[in-house]
XYZ file of C-alpha atoms in Angstrom:
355
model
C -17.165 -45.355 47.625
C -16.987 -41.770 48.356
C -20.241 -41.227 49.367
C -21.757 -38.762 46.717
C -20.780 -36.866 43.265
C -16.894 -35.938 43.604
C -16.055 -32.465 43.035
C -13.102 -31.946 40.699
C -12.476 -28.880 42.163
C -11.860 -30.983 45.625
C -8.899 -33.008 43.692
C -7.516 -30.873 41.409
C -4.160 -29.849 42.303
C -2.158 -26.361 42.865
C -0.203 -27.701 39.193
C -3.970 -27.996 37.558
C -5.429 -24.758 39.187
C -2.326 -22.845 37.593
C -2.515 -24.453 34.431
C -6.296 -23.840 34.462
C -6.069 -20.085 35.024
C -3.121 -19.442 32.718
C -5.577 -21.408 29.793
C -8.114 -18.538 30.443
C -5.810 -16.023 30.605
C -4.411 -17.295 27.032
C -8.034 -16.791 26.030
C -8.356 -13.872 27.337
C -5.396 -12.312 25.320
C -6.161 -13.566 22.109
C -9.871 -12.589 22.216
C -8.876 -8.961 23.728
C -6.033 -7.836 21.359
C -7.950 -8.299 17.813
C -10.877 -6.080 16.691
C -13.609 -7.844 15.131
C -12.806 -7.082 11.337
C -9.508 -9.014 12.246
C -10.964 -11.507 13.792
C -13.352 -12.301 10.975
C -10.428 -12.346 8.591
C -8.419 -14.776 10.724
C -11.862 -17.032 11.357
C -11.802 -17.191 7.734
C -8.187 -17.926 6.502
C -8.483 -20.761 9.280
C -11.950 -22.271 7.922
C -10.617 -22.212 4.132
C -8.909 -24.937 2.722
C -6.214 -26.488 5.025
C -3.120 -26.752 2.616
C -3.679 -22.860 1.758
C -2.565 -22.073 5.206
C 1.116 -22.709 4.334
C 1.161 -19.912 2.855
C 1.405 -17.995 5.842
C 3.674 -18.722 9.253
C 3.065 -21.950 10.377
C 4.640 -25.403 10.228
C 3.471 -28.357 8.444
C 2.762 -30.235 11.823
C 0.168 -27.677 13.355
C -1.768 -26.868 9.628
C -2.596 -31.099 9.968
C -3.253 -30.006 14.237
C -6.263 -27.324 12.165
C -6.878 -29.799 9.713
C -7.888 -32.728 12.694
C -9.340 -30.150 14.734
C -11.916 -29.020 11.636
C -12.422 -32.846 10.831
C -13.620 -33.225 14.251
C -15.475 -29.972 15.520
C -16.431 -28.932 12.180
C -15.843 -24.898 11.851
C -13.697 -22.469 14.084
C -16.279 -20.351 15.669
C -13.733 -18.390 17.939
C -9.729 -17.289 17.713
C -9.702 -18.918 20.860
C -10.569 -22.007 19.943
C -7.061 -22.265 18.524
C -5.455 -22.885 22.118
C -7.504 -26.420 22.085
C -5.469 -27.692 19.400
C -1.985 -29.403 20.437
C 0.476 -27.719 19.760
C -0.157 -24.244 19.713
C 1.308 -21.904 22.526
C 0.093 -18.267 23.071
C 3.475 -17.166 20.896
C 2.466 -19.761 17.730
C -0.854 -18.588 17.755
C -0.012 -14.787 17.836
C 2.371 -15.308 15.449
C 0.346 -17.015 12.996
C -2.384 -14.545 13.525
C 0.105 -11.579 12.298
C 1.291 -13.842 9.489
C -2.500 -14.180 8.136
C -2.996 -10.225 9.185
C -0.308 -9.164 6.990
C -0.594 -11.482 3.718
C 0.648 -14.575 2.791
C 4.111 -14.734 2.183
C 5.424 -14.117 -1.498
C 6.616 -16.707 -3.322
C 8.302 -14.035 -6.162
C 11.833 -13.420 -4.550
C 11.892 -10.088 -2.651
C 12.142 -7.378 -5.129
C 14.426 -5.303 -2.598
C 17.230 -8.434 -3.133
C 17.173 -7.824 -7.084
C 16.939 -4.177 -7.115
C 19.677 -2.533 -5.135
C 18.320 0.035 -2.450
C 14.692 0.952 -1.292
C 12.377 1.159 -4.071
C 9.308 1.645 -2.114
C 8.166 4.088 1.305
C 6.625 2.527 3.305
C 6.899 -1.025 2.105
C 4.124 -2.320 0.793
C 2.132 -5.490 2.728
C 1.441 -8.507 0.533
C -2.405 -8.190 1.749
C -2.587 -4.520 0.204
C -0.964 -5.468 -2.742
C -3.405 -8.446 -3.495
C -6.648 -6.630 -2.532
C -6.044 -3.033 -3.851
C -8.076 -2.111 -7.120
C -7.551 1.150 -7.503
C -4.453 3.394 -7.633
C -4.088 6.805 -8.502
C -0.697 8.530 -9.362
C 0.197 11.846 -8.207
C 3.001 13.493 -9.573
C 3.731 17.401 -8.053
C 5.869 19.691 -9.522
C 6.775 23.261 -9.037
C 3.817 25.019 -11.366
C 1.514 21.886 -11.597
C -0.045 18.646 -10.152
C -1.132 15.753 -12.545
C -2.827 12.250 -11.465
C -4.058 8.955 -13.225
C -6.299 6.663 -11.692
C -5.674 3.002 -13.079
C -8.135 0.473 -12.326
C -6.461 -2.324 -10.960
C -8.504 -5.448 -11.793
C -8.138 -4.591 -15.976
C -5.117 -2.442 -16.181
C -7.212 0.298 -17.059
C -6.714 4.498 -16.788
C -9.850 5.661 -15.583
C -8.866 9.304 -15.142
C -5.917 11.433 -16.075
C -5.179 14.615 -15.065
C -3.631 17.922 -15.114
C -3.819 20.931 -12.761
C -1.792 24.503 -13.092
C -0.715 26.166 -10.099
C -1.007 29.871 -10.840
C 1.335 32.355 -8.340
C -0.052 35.380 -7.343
C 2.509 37.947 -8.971
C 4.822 39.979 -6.875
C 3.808 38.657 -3.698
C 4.512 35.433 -1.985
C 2.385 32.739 -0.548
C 1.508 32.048 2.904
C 0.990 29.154 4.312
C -2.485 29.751 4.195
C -2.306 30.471 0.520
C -0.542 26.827 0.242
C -3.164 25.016 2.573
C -6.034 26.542 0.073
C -4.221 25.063 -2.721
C -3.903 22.007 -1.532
C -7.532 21.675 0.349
C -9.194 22.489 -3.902
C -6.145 19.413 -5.244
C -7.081 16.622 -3.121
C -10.831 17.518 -3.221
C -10.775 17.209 -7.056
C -8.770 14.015 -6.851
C -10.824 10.446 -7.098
C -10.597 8.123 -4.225
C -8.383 5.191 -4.617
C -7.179 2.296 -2.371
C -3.372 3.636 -2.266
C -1.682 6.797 -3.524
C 1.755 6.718 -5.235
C 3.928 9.812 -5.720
C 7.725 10.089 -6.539
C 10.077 10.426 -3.022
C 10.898 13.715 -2.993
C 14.738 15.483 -2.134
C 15.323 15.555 1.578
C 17.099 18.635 0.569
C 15.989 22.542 -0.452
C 19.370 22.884 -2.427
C 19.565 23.715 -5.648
C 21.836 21.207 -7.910
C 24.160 23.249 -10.309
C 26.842 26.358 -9.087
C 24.449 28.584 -6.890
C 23.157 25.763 -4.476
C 21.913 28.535 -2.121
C 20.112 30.807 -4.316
C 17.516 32.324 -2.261
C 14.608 32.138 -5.150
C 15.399 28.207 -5.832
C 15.378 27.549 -2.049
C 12.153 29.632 -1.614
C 10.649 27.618 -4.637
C 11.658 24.722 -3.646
C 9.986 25.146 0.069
C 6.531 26.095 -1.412
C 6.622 23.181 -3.061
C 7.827 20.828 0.081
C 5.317 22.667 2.075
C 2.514 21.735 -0.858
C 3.227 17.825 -1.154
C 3.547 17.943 2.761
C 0.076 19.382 3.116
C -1.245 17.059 0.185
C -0.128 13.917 1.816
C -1.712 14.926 5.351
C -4.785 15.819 3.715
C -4.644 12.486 1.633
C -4.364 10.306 4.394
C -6.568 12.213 7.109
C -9.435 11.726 4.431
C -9.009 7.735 3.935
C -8.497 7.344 7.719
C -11.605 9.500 8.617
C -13.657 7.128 6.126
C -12.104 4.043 7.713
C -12.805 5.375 11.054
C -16.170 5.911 10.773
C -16.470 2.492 9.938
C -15.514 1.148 12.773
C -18.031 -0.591 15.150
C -19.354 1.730 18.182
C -18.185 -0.631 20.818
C -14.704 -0.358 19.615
C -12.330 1.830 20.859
C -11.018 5.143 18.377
C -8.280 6.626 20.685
C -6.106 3.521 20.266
C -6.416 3.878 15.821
C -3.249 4.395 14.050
C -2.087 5.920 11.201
C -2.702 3.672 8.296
C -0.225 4.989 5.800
C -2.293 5.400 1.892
C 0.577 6.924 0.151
C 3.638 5.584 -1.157
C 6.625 7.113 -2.076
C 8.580 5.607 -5.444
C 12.319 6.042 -5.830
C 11.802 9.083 -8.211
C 14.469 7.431 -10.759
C 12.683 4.138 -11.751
C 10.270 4.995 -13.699
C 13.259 7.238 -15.846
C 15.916 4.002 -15.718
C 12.500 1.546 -16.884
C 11.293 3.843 -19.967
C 15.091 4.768 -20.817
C 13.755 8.873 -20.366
C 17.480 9.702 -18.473
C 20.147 10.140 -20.267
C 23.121 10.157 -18.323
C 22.185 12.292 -14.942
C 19.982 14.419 -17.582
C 16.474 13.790 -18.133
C 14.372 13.734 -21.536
C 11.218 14.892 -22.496
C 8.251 11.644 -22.199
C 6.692 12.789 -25.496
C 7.678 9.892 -27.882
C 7.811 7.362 -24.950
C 4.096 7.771 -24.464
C 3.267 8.207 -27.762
C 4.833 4.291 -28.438
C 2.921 3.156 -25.176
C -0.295 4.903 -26.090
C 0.101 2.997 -29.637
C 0.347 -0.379 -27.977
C -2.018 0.284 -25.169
C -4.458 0.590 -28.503
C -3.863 -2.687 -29.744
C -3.379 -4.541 -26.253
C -4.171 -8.577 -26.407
C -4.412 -9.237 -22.964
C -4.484 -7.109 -19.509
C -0.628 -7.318 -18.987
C 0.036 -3.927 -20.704
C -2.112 -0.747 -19.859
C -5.074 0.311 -22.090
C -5.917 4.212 -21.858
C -9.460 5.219 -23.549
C -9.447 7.135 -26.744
C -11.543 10.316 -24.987
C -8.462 10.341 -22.505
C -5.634 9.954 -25.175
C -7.489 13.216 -27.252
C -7.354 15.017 -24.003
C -3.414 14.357 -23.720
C -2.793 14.873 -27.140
C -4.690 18.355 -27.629
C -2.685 19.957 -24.410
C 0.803 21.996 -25.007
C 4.358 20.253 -24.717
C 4.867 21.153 -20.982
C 1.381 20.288 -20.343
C 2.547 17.058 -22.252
C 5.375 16.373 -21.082
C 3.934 16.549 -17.143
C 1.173 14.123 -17.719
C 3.339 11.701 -19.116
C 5.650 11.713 -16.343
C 2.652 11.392 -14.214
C 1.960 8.328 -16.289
C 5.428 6.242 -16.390
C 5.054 6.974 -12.303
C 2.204 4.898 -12.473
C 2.849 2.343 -14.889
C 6.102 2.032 -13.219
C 4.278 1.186 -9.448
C 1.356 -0.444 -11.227
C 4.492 -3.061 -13.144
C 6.735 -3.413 -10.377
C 5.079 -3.244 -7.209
C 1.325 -3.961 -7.497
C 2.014 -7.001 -11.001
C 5.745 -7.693 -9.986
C 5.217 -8.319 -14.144
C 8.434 -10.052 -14.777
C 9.612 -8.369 -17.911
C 9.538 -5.100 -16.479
C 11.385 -6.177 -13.268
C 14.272 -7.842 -15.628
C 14.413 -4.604 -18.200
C 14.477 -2.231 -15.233
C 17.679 -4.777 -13.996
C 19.274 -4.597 -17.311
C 19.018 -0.774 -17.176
C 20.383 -0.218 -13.296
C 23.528 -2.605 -14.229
């Protein structure tokens, strides 16, 4: 009838041509704003099993638009294959995309609505919480620095630690001086997946009559200056690592800062353990001598087990030696209990305790 093979292009109108380029230029997008690690991850989540995907942000109608869609192509080879399924806009897709990025959603209620205030800085993402397995403690005071590393997977301390700080006498430290300090700390430490340390004062004041005494407020800046340093260092070394990991092709002046430590509101682990009395707080001695005794005789993985070489090496040191590491500890139980188990009995004894 018309004389030869029609060209579609010939009969395709100024409505199709538009809705034809703004297709590829949804494709476009979606394939241009994901590296390939996240891509791979979101490829995945989408390939698993169809009714784990309400677990993240999408509706009940569009996981059964990916369930059809895998019945009938078989697997999702590309992000942009998402834009064939009906349904999905640019903004659904995007959003789902973050949802699977970040973590599934948490079906425990949001710690932050049962515990008044910020516990945790930053928050912490539901996808770091689930695939973390190893977190080390630091805990920095004045004349020391103590860590434990606790394996995640088996509730287990692998190391635990304690460091002196030793001040030159008569003279003060420089920067330098500080920079050293912390440069040999974080080189000794272990590697772990995230870093947890007690939020410090925003304040140099001393608490008592003399809140401006020169010596407390020059003490009290070494040691801002120290954790300040320690926490660049920290987190220039695990971002280095990651960065070097990245594929060639991809670009390095558009990485951010991927925050690896975490800042605990320095009272928990006190108001959990029952070590502050009043405003004052007591020494951690018998508190981890009870919790070394259970770890000892633990049933299952729900309550920390600490070897026997590591308990002689805490027992052997001096009381302030003691008393340090064991703060260090209950820092670490505390994050390991509430934020990284959410274990249940330790969430509602720390809410009896804050009432």
């Amino acid at each position: 009838m018309f004389g030869g093979v029609l060209n579609c292009r010939t009969f395709m109108t100024p409505r199709l041509r538009l809705f034809s380029s703004l297709h590829r230029h949804y494709s476009s997008t979606l394939e241009t704003n994901y590296t390939e690690s996240q891509k791979e991850k979101i490829l995945q989540v989408l390939n698993e099993d169809s009714s784990l995907l309400t677990r993240y942000d999408i509706t009940k109608l569009r996981v059964k638009k990916i369930s059809d869609f895998l019945g009938k192509n078989g697997e999702i080879k590309s992000i942009s294959d998402i834009e064939n399924m009906e349904g999905f806009t640019e903004k659904t897709a995007k959003k789902l995309f973050k949802s699977i990025l970040d973590g599934p959603k948490e079906k425990i209620e949001n710690l932050n609505k049962k515990i008044k205030g910020q516990i945790l800085h930053p928050s912490l993402s539901e996808n770091l919480r689930q695939s973390c397995k190893t977190v080390l403690a630091v805990y920095i005071t004045v004349n020391s620095v103590c860590w434990v590393l606790i394996n995640r997977e088996n509730y287990v301390v692998d190391e635990w630690s304690y460091h002196g700080i030793d001040y030159p006498d008569g003279k003060k430290m420089q920067i330098t001086d500080i920079l050293n300090m912390a440069w040999t700390l974080t080189n000794n430490m272990p590697l772990a997946d995230l870093y947890v340390m007690k939020a410090e004062a925003t304040s140099l004041r001393a608490t008592g009559s003399d809140p401006n005494n020169p010596k407390v407020l020059g003490v009290n800046l070494q040691k801002a200056q120290l954790v300040a340093m320690m926490v660049a260092l920290i987190n220039a070394k695990n971002n280095d690592m990651e960065v070097n990991k990245i594929n060639e092709t991809e670009s390095q002046t558009n990485q951010e800062l991927k925050q690896k430590v975490y800042f605990l509101r320095p009272t928990l682990p006190f108001r959990l353990y029952g070590t502050l009395v009043g405003n004052e707080r007591v020494s951690t001695d018998q508190t981890v001598i009870n919790l070394l005794q259970e770890a000892a005789s633990r049933e299952s993985n729900s309550h920390v087990f600490v070897p026997e070489n590591l308990v002689n090496d805490y027992l052997s040191q001096k009381e302030l030696q003691k008393d340090m590491l064991g703060q260090c500890l209950l820092l670490a139980l505390t994050f390991m209990d509430i934020c990284i188990y959410k274990n249940k009995e330790s969430i509602n004894k720390l809410l009896k305790r804050t009432e």
